[in-house]
PDB file of C-alpha atoms in Angstrom:
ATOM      1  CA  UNK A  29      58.889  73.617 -35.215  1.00  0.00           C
ATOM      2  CA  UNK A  30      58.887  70.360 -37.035  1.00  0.00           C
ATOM      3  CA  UNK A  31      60.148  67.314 -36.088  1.00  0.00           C
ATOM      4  CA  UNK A  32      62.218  65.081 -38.679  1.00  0.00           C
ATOM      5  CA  UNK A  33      62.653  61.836 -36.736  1.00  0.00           C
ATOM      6  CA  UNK A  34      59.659  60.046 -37.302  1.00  0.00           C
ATOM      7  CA  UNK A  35      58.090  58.354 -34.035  1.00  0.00           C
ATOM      8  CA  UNK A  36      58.430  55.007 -33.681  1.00  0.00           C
ATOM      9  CA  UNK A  37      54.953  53.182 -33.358  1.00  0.00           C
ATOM     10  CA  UNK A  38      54.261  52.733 -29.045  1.00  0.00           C
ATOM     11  CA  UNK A  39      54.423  48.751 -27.778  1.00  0.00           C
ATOM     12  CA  UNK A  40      51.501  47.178 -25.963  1.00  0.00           C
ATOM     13  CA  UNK A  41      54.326  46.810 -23.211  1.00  0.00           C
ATOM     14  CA  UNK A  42      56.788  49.139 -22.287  1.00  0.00           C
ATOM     15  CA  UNK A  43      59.045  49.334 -19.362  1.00  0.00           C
ATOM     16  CA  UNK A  44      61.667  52.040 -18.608  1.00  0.00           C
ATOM     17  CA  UNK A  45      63.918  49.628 -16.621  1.00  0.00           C
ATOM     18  CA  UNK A  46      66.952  49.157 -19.829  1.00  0.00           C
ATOM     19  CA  UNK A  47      67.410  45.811 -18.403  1.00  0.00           C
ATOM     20  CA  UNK A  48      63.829  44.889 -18.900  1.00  0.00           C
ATOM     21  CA  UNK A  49      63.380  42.552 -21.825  1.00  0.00           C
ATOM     22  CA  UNK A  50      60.211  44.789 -22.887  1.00  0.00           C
ATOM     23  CA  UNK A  51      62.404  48.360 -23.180  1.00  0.00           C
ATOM     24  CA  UNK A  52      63.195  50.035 -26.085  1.00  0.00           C
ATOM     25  CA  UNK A  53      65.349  53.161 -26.505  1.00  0.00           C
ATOM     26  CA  UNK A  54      64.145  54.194 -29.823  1.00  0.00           C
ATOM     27  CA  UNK A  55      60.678  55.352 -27.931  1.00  0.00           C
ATOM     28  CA  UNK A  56      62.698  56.807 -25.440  1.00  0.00           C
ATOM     29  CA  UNK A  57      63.800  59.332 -27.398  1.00  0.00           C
ATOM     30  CA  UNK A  58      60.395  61.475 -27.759  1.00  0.00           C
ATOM     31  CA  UNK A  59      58.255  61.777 -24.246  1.00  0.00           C
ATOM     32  CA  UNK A  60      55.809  59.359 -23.700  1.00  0.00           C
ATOM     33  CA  UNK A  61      52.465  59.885 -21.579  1.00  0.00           C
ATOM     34  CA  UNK A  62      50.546  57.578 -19.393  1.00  0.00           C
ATOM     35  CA  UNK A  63      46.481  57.692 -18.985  1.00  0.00           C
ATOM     36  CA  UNK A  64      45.106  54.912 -16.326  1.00  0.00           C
ATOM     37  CA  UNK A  65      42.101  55.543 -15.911  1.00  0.00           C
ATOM     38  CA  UNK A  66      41.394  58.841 -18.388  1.00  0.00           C
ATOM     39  CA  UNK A  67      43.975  60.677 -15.653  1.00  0.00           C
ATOM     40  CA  UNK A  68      47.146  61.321 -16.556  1.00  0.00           C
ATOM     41  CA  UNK A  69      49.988  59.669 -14.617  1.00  0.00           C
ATOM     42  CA  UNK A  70      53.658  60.876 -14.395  1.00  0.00           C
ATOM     43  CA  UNK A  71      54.982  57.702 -12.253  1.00  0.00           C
ATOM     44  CA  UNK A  72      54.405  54.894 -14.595  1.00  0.00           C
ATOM     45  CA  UNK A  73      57.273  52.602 -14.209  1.00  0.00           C
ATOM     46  CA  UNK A  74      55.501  50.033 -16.932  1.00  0.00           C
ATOM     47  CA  UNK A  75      52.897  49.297 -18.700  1.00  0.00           C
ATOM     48  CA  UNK A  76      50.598  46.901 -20.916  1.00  0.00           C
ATOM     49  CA  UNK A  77      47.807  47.929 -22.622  1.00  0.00           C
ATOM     50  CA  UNK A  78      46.085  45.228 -23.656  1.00  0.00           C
ATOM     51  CA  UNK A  79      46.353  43.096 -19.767  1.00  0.00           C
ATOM     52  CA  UNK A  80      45.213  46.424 -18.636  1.00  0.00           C
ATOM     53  CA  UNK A  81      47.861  47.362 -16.065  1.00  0.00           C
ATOM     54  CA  UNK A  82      50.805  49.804 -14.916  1.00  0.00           C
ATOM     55  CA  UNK A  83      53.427  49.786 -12.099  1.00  0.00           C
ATOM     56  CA  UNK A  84      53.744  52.466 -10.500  1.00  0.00           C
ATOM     57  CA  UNK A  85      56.616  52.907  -7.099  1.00  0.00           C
ATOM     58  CA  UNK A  86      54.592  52.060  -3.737  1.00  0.00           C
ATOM     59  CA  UNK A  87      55.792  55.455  -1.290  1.00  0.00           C
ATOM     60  CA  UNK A  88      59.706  55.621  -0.751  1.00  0.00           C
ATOM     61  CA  UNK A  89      59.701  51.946  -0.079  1.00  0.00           C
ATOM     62  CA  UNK A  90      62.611  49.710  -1.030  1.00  0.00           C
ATOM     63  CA  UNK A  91      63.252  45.948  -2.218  1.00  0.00           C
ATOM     64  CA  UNK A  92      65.856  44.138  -0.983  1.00  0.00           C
ATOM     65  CA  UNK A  93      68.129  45.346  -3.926  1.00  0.00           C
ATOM     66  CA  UNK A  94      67.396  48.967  -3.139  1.00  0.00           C
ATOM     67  CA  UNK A  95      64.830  49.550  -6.065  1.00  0.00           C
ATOM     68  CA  UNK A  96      61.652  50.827  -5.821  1.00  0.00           C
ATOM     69  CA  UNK A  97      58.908  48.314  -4.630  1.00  0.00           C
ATOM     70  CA  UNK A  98      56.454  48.478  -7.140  1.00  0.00           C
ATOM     71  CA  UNK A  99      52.303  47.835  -7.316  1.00  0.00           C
ATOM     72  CA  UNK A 100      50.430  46.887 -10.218  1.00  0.00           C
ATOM     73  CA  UNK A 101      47.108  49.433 -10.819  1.00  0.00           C
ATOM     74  CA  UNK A 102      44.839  48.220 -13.318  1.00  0.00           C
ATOM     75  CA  UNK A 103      42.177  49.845 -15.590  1.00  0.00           C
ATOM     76  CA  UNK A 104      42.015  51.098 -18.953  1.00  0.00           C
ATOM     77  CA  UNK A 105      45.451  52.024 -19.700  1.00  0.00           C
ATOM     78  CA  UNK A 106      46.219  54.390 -22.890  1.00  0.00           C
ATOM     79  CA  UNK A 107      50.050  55.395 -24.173  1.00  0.00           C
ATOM     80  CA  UNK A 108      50.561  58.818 -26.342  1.00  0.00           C
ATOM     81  CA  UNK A 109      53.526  60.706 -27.267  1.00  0.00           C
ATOM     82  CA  UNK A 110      53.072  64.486 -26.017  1.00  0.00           C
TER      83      UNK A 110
END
């Protein structure tokens, strides 16, 4: 199967959250994968690549607005499109 829709290129930051200034649908559109670390990760909330960091939920907790508390991880962070 081929695809037609060409990928567009992944950002050095990318956040899932649509009001985030650093979202973007188009990339949205074809799954994206996570390494931290050379392990893959499946709860990456955001990301930068070249400050070397991703969020990532902290348990079931809350913030005040009822949205996921978050915790940065750092290491060496790579994006890919599976």
């Amino acid at each position: 199967m081929t695809e037609t829709t060409p990928r567009p290129p992944l950002p050095d930051r990318l956040s899932i959250d649509p009001r985030s200034p650093h979202h973007l649908a188009a990339v949205f559109e074809h799954e994206v994968g996570i390494r931290l670390n050379d392990k893959e990760r499946l709860d990456v909330e955001e990301y930068c690549i070249s400050e070397r960091w991703v969020k990532v939920p902290a348990g079931k907790t809350l913030d005040r607005k009822g949205n996921p508390l978050m915790i940065k991880l750092k290491g060496k962070v790579e994006a890919f499109y599976r």
